[in-house]
CSV table of C-alpha atoms in Angstrom, one decimal:
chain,number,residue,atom,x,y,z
A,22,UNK,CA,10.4,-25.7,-4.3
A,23,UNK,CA,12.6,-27.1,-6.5
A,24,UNK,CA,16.3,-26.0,-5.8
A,25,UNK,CA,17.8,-27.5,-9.0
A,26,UNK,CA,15.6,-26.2,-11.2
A,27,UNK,CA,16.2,-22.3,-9.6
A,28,UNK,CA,19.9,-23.3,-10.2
A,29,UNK,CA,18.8,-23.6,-14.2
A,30,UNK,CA,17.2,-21.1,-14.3
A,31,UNK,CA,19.9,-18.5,-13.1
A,32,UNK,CA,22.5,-20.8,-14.8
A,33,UNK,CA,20.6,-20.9,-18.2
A,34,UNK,CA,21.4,-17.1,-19.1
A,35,UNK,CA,25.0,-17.2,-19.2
A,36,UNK,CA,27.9,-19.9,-18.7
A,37,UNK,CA,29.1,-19.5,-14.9
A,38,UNK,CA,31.0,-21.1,-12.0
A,39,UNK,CA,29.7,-22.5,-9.0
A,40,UNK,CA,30.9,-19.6,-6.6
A,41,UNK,CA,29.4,-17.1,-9.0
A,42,UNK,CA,25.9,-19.0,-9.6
A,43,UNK,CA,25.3,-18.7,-5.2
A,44,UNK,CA,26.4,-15.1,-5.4
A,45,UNK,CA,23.4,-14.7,-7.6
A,46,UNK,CA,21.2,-17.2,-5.7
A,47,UNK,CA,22.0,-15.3,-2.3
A,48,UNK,CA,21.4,-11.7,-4.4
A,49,UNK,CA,17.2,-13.0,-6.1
A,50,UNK,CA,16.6,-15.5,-3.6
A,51,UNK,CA,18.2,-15.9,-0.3
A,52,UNK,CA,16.2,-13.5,1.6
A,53,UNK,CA,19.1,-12.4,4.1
A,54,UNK,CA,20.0,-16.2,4.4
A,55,UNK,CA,23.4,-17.5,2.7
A,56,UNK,CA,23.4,-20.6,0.4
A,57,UNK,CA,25.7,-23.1,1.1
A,58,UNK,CA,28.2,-23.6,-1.4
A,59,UNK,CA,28.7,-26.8,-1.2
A,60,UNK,CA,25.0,-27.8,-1.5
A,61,UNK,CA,25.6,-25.5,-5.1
A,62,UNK,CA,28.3,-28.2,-6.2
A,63,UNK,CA,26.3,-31.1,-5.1
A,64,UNK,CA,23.0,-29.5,-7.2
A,65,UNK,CA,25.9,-28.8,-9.9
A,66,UNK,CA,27.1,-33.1,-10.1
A,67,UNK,CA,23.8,-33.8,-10.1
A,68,UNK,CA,22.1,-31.9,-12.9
A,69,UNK,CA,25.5,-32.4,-14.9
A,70,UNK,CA,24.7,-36.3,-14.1
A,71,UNK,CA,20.7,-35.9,-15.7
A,72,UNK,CA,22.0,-34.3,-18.8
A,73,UNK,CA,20.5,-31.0,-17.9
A,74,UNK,CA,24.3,-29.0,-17.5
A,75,UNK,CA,27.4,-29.3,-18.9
A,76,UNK,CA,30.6,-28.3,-18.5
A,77,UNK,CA,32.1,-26.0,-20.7
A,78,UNK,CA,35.4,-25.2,-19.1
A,79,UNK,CA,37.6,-23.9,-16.1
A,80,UNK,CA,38.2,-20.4,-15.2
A,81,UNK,CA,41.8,-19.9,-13.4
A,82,UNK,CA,42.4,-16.8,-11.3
A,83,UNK,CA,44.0,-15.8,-7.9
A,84,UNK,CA,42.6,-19.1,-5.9
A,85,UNK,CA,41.7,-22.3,-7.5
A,86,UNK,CA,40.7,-23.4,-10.9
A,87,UNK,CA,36.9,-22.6,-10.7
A,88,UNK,CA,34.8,-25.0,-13.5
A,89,UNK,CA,32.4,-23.3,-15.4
A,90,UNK,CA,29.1,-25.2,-16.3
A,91,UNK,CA,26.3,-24.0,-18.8
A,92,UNK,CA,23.0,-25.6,-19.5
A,93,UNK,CA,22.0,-28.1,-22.2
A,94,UNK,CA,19.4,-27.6,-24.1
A,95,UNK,CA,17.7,-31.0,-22.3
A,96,UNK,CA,18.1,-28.5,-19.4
A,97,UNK,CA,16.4,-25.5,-21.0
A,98,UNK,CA,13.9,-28.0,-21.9
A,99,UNK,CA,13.2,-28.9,-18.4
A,100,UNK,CA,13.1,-25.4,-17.4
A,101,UNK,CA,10.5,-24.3,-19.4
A,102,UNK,CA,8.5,-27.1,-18.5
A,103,UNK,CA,8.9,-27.0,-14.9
A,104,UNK,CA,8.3,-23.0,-15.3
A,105,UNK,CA,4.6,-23.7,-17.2
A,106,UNK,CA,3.9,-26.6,-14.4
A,107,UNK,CA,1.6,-24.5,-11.6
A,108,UNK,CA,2.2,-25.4,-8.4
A,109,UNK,CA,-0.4,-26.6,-6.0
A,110,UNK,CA,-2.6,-24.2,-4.2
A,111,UNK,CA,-1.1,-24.5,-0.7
A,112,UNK,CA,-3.7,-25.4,2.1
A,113,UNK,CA,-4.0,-22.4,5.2
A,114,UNK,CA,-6.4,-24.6,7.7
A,115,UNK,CA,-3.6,-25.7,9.9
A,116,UNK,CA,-2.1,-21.7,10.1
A,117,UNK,CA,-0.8,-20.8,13.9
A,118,UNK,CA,-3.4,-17.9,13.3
A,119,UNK,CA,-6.2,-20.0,12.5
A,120,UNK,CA,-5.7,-22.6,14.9
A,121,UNK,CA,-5.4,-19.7,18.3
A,122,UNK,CA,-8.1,-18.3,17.0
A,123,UNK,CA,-10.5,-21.3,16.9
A,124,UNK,CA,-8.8,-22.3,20.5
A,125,UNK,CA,-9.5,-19.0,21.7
A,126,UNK,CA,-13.2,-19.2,20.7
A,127,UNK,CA,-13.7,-22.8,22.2
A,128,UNK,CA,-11.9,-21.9,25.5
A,129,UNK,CA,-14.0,-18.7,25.8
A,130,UNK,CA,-11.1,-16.0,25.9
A,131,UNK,CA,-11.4,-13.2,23.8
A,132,UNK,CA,-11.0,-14.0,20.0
A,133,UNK,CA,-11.4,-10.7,19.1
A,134,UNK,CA,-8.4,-9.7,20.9
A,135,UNK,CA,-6.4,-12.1,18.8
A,136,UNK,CA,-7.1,-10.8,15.9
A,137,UNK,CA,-6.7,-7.2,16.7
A,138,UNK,CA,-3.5,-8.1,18.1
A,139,UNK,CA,-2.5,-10.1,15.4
A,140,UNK,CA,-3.7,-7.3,12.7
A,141,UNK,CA,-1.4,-5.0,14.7
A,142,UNK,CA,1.8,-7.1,13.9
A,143,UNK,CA,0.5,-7.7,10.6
A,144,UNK,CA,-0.1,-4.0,8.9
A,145,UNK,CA,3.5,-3.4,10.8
A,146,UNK,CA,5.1,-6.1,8.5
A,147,UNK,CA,3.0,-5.0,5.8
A,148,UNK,CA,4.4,-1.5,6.1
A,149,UNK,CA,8.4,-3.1,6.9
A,150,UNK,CA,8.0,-4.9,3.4
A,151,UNK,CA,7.2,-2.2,1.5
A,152,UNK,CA,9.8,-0.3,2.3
A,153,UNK,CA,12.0,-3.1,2.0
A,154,UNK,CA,10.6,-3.2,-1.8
A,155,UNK,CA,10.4,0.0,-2.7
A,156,UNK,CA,14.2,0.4,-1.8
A,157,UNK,CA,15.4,-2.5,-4.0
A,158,UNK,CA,15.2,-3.5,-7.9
A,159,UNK,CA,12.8,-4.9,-9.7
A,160,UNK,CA,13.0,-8.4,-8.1
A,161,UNK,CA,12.8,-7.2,-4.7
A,162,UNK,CA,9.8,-5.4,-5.7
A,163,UNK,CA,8.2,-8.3,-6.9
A,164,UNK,CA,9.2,-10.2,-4.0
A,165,UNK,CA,7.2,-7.1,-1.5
A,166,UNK,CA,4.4,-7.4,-3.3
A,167,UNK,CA,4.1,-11.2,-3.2
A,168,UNK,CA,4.7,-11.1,0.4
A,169,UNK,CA,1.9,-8.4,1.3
A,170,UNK,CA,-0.5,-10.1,-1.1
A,171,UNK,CA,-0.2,-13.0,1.3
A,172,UNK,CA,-0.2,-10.9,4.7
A,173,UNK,CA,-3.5,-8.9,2.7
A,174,UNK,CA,-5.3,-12.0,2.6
A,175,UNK,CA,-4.4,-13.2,6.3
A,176,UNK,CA,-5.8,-9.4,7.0
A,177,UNK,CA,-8.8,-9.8,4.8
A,178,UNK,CA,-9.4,-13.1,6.8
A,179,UNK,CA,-9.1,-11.2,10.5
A,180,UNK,CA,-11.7,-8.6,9.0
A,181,UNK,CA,-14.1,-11.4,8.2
A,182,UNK,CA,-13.3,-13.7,11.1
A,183,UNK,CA,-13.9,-10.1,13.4
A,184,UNK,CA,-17.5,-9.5,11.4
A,185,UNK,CA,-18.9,-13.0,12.2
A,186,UNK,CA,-18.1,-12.6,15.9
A,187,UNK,CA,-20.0,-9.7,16.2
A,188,UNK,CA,-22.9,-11.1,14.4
A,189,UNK,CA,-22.9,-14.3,16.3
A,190,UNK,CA,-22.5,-11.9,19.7
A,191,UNK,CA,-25.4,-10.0,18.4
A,192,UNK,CA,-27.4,-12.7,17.4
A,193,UNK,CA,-26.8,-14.1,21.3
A,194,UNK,CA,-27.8,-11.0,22.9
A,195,UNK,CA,-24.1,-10.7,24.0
A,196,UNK,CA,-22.2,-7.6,24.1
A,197,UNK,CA,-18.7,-6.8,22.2
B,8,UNK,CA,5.4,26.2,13.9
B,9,UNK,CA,5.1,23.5,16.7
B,10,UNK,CA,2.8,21.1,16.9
B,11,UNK,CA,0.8,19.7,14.6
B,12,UNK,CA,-0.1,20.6,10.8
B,13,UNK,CA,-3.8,19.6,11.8
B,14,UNK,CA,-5.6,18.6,14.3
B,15,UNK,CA,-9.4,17.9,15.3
B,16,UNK,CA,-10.0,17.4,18.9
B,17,UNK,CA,-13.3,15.9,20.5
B,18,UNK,CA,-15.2,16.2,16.8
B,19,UNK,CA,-18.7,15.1,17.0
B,20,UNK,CA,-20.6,15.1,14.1
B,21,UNK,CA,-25.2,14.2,14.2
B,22,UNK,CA,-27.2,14.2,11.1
B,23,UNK,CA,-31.0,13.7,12.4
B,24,UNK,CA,-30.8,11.4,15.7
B,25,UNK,CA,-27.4,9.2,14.4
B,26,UNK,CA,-24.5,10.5,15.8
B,27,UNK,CA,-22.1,9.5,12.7
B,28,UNK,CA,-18.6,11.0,14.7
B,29,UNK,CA,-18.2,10.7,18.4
B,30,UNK,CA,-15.5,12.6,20.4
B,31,UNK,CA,-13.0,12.0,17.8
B,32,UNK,CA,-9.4,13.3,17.9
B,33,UNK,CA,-6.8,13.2,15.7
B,34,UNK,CA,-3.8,15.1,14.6
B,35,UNK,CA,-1.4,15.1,11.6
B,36,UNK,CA,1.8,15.9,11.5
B,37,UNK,CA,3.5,17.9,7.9
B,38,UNK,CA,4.7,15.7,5.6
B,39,UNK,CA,3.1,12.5,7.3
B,40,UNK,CA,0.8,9.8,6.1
B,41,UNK,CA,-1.9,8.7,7.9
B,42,UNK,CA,-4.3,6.1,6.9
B,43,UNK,CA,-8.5,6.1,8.6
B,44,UNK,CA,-9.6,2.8,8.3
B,45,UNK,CA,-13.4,1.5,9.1
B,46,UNK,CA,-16.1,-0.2,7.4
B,47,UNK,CA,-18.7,1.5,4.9
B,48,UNK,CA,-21.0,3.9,7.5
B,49,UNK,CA,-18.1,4.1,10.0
B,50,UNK,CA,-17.6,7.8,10.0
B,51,UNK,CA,-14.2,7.9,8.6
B,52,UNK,CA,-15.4,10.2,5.3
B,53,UNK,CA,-17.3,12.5,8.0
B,54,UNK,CA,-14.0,12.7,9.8
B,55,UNK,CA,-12.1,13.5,6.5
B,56,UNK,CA,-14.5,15.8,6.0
B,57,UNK,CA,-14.5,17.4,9.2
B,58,UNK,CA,-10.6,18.1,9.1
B,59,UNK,CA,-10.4,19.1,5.7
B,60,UNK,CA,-13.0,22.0,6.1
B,61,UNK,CA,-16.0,20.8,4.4
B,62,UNK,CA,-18.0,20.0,7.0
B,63,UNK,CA,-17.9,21.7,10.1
B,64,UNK,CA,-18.4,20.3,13.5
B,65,UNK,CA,-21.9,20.1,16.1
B,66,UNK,CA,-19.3,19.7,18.7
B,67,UNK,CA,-15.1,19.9,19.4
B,68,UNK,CA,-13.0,22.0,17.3
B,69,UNK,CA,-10.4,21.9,14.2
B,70,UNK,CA,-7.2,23.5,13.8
B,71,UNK,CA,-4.8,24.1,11.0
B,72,UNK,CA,-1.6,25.6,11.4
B,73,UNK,CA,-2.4,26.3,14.8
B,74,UNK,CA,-5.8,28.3,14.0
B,75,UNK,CA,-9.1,27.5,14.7
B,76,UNK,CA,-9.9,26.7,11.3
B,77,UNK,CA,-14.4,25.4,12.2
B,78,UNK,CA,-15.5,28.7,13.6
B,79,UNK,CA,-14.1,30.5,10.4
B,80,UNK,CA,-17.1,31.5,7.4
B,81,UNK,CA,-17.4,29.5,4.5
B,82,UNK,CA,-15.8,31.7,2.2
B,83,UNK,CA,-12.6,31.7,4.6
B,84,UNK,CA,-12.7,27.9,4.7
B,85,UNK,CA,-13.0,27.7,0.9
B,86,UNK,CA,-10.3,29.6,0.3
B,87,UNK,CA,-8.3,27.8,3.0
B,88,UNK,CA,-9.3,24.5,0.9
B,89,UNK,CA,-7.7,26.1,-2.3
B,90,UNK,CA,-4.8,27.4,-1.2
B,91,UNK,CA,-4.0,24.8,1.2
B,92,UNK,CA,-5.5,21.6,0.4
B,93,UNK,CA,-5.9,19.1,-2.5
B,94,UNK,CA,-8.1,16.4,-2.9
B,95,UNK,CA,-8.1,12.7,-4.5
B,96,UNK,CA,-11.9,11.6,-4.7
B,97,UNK,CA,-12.8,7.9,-5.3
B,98,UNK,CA,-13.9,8.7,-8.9
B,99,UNK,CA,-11.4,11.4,-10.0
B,100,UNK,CA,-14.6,13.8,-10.5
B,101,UNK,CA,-12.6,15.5,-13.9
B,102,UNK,CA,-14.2,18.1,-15.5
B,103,UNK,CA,-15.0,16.0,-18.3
B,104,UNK,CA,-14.9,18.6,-21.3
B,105,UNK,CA,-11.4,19.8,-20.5
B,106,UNK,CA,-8.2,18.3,-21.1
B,107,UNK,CA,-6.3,16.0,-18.6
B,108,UNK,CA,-3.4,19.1,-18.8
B,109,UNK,CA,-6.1,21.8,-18.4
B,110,UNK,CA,-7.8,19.8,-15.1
B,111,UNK,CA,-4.4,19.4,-13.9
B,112,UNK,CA,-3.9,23.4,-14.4
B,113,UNK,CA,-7.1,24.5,-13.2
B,114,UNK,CA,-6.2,24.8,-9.0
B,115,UNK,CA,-3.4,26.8,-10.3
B,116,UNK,CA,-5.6,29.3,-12.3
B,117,UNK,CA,-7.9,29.3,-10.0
B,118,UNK,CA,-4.9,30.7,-7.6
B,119,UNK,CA,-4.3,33.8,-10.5
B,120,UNK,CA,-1.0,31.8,-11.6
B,121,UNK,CA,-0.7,32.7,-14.9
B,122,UNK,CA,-1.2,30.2,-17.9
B,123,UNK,CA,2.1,29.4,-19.4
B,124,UNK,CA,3.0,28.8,-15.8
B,125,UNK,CA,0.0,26.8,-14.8
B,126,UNK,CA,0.2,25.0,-17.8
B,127,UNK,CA,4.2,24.3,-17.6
B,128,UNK,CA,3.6,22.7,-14.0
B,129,UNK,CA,1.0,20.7,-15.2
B,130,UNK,CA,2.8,19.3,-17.7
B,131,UNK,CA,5.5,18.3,-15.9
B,132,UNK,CA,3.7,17.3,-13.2
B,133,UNK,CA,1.9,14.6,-15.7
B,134,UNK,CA,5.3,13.2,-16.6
B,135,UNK,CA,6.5,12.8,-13.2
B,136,UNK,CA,3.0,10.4,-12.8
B,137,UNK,CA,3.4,8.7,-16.4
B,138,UNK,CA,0.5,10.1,-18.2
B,139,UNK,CA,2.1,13.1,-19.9
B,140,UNK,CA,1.6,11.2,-23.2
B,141,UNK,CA,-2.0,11.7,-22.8
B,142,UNK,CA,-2.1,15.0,-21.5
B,143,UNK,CA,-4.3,16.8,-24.2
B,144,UNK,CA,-6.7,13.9,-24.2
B,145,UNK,CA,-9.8,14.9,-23.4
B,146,UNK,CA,-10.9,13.6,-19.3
B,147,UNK,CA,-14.2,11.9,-20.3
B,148,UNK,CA,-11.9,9.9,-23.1
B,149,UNK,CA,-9.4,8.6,-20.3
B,150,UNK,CA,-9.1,5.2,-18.5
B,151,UNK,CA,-9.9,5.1,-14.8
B,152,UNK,CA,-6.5,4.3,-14.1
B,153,UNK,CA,-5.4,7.6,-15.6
B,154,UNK,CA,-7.9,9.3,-14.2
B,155,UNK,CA,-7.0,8.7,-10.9
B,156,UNK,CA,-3.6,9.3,-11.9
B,157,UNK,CA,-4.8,13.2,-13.4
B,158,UNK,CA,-6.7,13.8,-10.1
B,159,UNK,CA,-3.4,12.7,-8.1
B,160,UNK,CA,-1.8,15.5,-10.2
B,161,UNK,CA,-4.8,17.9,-9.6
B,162,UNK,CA,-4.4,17.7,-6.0
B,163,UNK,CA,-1.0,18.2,-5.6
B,164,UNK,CA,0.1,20.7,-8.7
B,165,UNK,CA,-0.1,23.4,-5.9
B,166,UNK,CA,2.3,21.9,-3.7
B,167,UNK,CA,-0.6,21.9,-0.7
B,168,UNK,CA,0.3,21.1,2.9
B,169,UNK,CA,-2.3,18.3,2.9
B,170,UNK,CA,-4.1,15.7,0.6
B,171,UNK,CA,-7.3,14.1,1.6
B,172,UNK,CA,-7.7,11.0,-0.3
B,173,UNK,CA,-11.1,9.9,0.1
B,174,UNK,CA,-10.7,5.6,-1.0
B,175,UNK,CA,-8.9,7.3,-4.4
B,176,UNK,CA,-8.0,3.7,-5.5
B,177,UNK,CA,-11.4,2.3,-4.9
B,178,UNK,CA,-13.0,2.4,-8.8
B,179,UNK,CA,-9.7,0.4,-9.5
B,180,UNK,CA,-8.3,-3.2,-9.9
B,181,UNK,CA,-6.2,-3.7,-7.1
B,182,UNK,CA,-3.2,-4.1,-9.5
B,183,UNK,CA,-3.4,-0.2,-10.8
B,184,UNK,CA,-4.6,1.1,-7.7
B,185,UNK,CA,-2.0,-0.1,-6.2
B,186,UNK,CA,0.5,1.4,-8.5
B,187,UNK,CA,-1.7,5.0,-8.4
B,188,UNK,CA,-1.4,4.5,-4.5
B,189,UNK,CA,2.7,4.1,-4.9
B,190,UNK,CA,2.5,7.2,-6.9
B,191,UNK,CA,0.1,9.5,-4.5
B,192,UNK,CA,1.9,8.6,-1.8
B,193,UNK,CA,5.8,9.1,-3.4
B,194,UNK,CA,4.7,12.5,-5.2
B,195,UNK,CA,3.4,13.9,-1.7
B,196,UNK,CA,6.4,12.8,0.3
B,197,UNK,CA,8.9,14.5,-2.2
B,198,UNK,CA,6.6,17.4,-2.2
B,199,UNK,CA,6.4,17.4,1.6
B,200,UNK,CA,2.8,16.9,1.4
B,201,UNK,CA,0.9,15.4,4.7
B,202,UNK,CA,-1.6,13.0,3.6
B,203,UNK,CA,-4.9,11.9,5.1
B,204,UNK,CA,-5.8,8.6,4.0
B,205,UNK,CA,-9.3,7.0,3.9
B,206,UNK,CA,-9.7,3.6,3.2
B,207,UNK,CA,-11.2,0.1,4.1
B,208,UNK,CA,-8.5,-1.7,3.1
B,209,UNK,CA,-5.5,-2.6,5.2
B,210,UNK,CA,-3.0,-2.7,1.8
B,211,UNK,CA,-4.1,0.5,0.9
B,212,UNK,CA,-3.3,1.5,4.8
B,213,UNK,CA,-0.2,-0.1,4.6
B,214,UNK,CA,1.3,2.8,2.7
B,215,UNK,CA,0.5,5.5,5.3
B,216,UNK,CA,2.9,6.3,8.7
B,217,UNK,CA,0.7,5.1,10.8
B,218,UNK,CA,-3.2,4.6,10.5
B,219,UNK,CA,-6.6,5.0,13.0
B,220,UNK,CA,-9.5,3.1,12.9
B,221,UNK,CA,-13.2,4.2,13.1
B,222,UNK,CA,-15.8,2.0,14.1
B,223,UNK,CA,-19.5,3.5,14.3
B,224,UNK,CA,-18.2,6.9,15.0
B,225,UNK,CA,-15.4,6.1,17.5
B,226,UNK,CA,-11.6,5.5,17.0
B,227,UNK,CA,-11.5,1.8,17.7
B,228,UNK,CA,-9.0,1.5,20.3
B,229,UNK,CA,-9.1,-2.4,20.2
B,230,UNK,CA,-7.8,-2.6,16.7
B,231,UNK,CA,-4.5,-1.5,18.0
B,232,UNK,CA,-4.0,-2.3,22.1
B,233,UNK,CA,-0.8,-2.3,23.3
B,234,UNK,CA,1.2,-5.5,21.7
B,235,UNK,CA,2.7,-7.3,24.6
């Protein structure tokens, strides 16, 4: 993910300082994790650099002078472009999941297990997210629902993984 | 009252030589949700079934409010299911010639509450689950998602102790099932309302307490070991 190009895109509404623009960062997308703020003014030199933000002035209050950068419109420009770009589908073969369950079935231990066990943790985070989303705004909402379409498909995947097994178990005779 | 809202114990359920419910036991709690999750031909409708009165038992017992609710007549059980009970089939199963409102109002009339009353709770009732705009539409006019919404509303305009939600986001895309699912479960909860849950899907699940699996007749017990 591009980490300047967030910064646009919650710079590009309104003019803001460099303190104010990781508040906001921390608020939509930090997930319980704190952004640096340094790493902001470094993003901030940079982009100003390119073209893509300006700035437009210094705020002075209790502490230091804060300066207060806005975006170009090279820099809206860029947005929009990097907002229309889709990203690449992201490849799941090398998952933790996949790769103990394939283990599991080549070492003869019980795959089955892994995935019940797994399906457990799963639905538990499935249910923690929700509730997570449903107490928030809108973003956090969106951001539940992104995260249990992901663990959905991991579950659809255990259902399928679990009906193969017992077909190839059947098919060999073998029980469970 | 202590001890659970409902509760079957040991259910067993045959139809010719298949034994489609196997020493089955399950309990619910008032104002919980609890999802039954299992593959088409599980058992899990025969156990909603089952619990909710509709069908009763070859063998084990079912108890709601702490009374033996599977030895009681038909007409007792019925009336048990009125007062008591509401439900969210897969297809909504409107009476297609009435009005979303007059669906919605008709567990209340059928309880003798009178029709500026019925009608009144209704209506607000199909505000509170965003389709009030279209209450006097006719149900056989409506989109599935409202629908689903209206039968949401049908099941719970009484204020019932329990909802049995048989897949009720199944005829859906996931994206408005989903959102009817938010609602069912939300409009029960500030109602109080236990709800029983059947579903194949672990998202739908997801919104319940807790959730049981069936698995040709038997609560899988592997689907959830002991973690650790």
């Amino acid at each position: 993910m591009s980490f300047s190009h967030l910064l646009l895109g919650i710079l590009e509404p309104a003019p803001c300082h460099g303190f104010a623009l990781k508040n906001a960062y921390d608020v939509r997308f930090g997930r319980g994790r704190s952004l640096g703020v340094g790493q902001v003014y470094a993003t901030l030199a940079r982009l100003q650099r390119d073209g893509l933000a300006e700035l437009v002035g210094v705020e002075s209050g209790d502490g230091p002078d804060r300066r207060v950068y806005a975006v170009t419109s090279l820099g809206v420009a860029e947005l929009s472009s990097w907002l229309l770009t889709p990203e690449p589908p992201t490849g799941y073969a090398q998952s933790v999941l996949f790769a103990k369950t394939v283990l599991a079935l080549l070492s003869d231990r019980p795959a089955d297990e892994v995935l019940a066990r797994q399906r457990v943790v799963h639905l538990e985070r499935m249910r923690e997210v929700r509730r997570l989303g449903q107490a928030g705004d809108l973003v956090s909402r969106l951001s539940a629902d992104h995260e249990i379409a992901h663990l959905d498909a991991d579950l659809r995947w255990i259902e399928l993984a679990g009906k193969r097994l017992e077909h190839i178990a059947a098919e060999h005779g073998l029980s469970g | 009252m202590s001890g659970p809202l409902l509760a079957g114990l040991g259910l067993g359920v045959s139809f010719g030589e298949t034994a489609a419910l196997e020493d089955v036991s399950l309990s619910l709690s008032a104002g919980e949700v609890v999802a039954v999750m299992g593959t088409s031909g599980s058992g899990k409708s025969t156990l909603l079934h089952c619990l909710a009165g509709v069908l009763v038992p070859d063998r084990g017992e079912v108890s709601f409010a702490g009374e033996r609710i599977d030895n009681q007549s038909d007409r007792r059980r019925s009336d048990l299911r009125l007062r008591s009970f509401g439900f969210v089939p897969q297809f909504g199963d409107l009476v297609p010639e009435l009005t979303l409102l007059e669906n919605v109002a008709l567990p209340l009339r059928l309880l003798q509450v009178g029709r500026r009353e019925a009608t009144g709770r209704a209506a607000a009732l199909l505000d509170e689950l965003e389709v009030g705009s279209a209450a006097s539409r006719r149900a056989g006019a409506a989109s599935g998602g409202q629908v689903q919404r209206v039968a949401v509303a049908r099941a719970l305009v009484h204020c019932p102790s329990v909802v049995f939600a048989d897949e009720p986001t199944g005829a859906l895309d996931s994206a408005t099932g989903e959102l009817v699912l938010e609602a069912l479960v939300a409009t029960a909860r500030d109602r109080g309302s236990a709800v029983l849950l059947v579903t194949h899907e672990a998202v739908v699940a997801s919104h319940a307490d807790r959730e049981v699996v069936v698995r040709d007749g038997r609560l899988d017990l592997l689907a959830f070991p002991t973690v650790g």
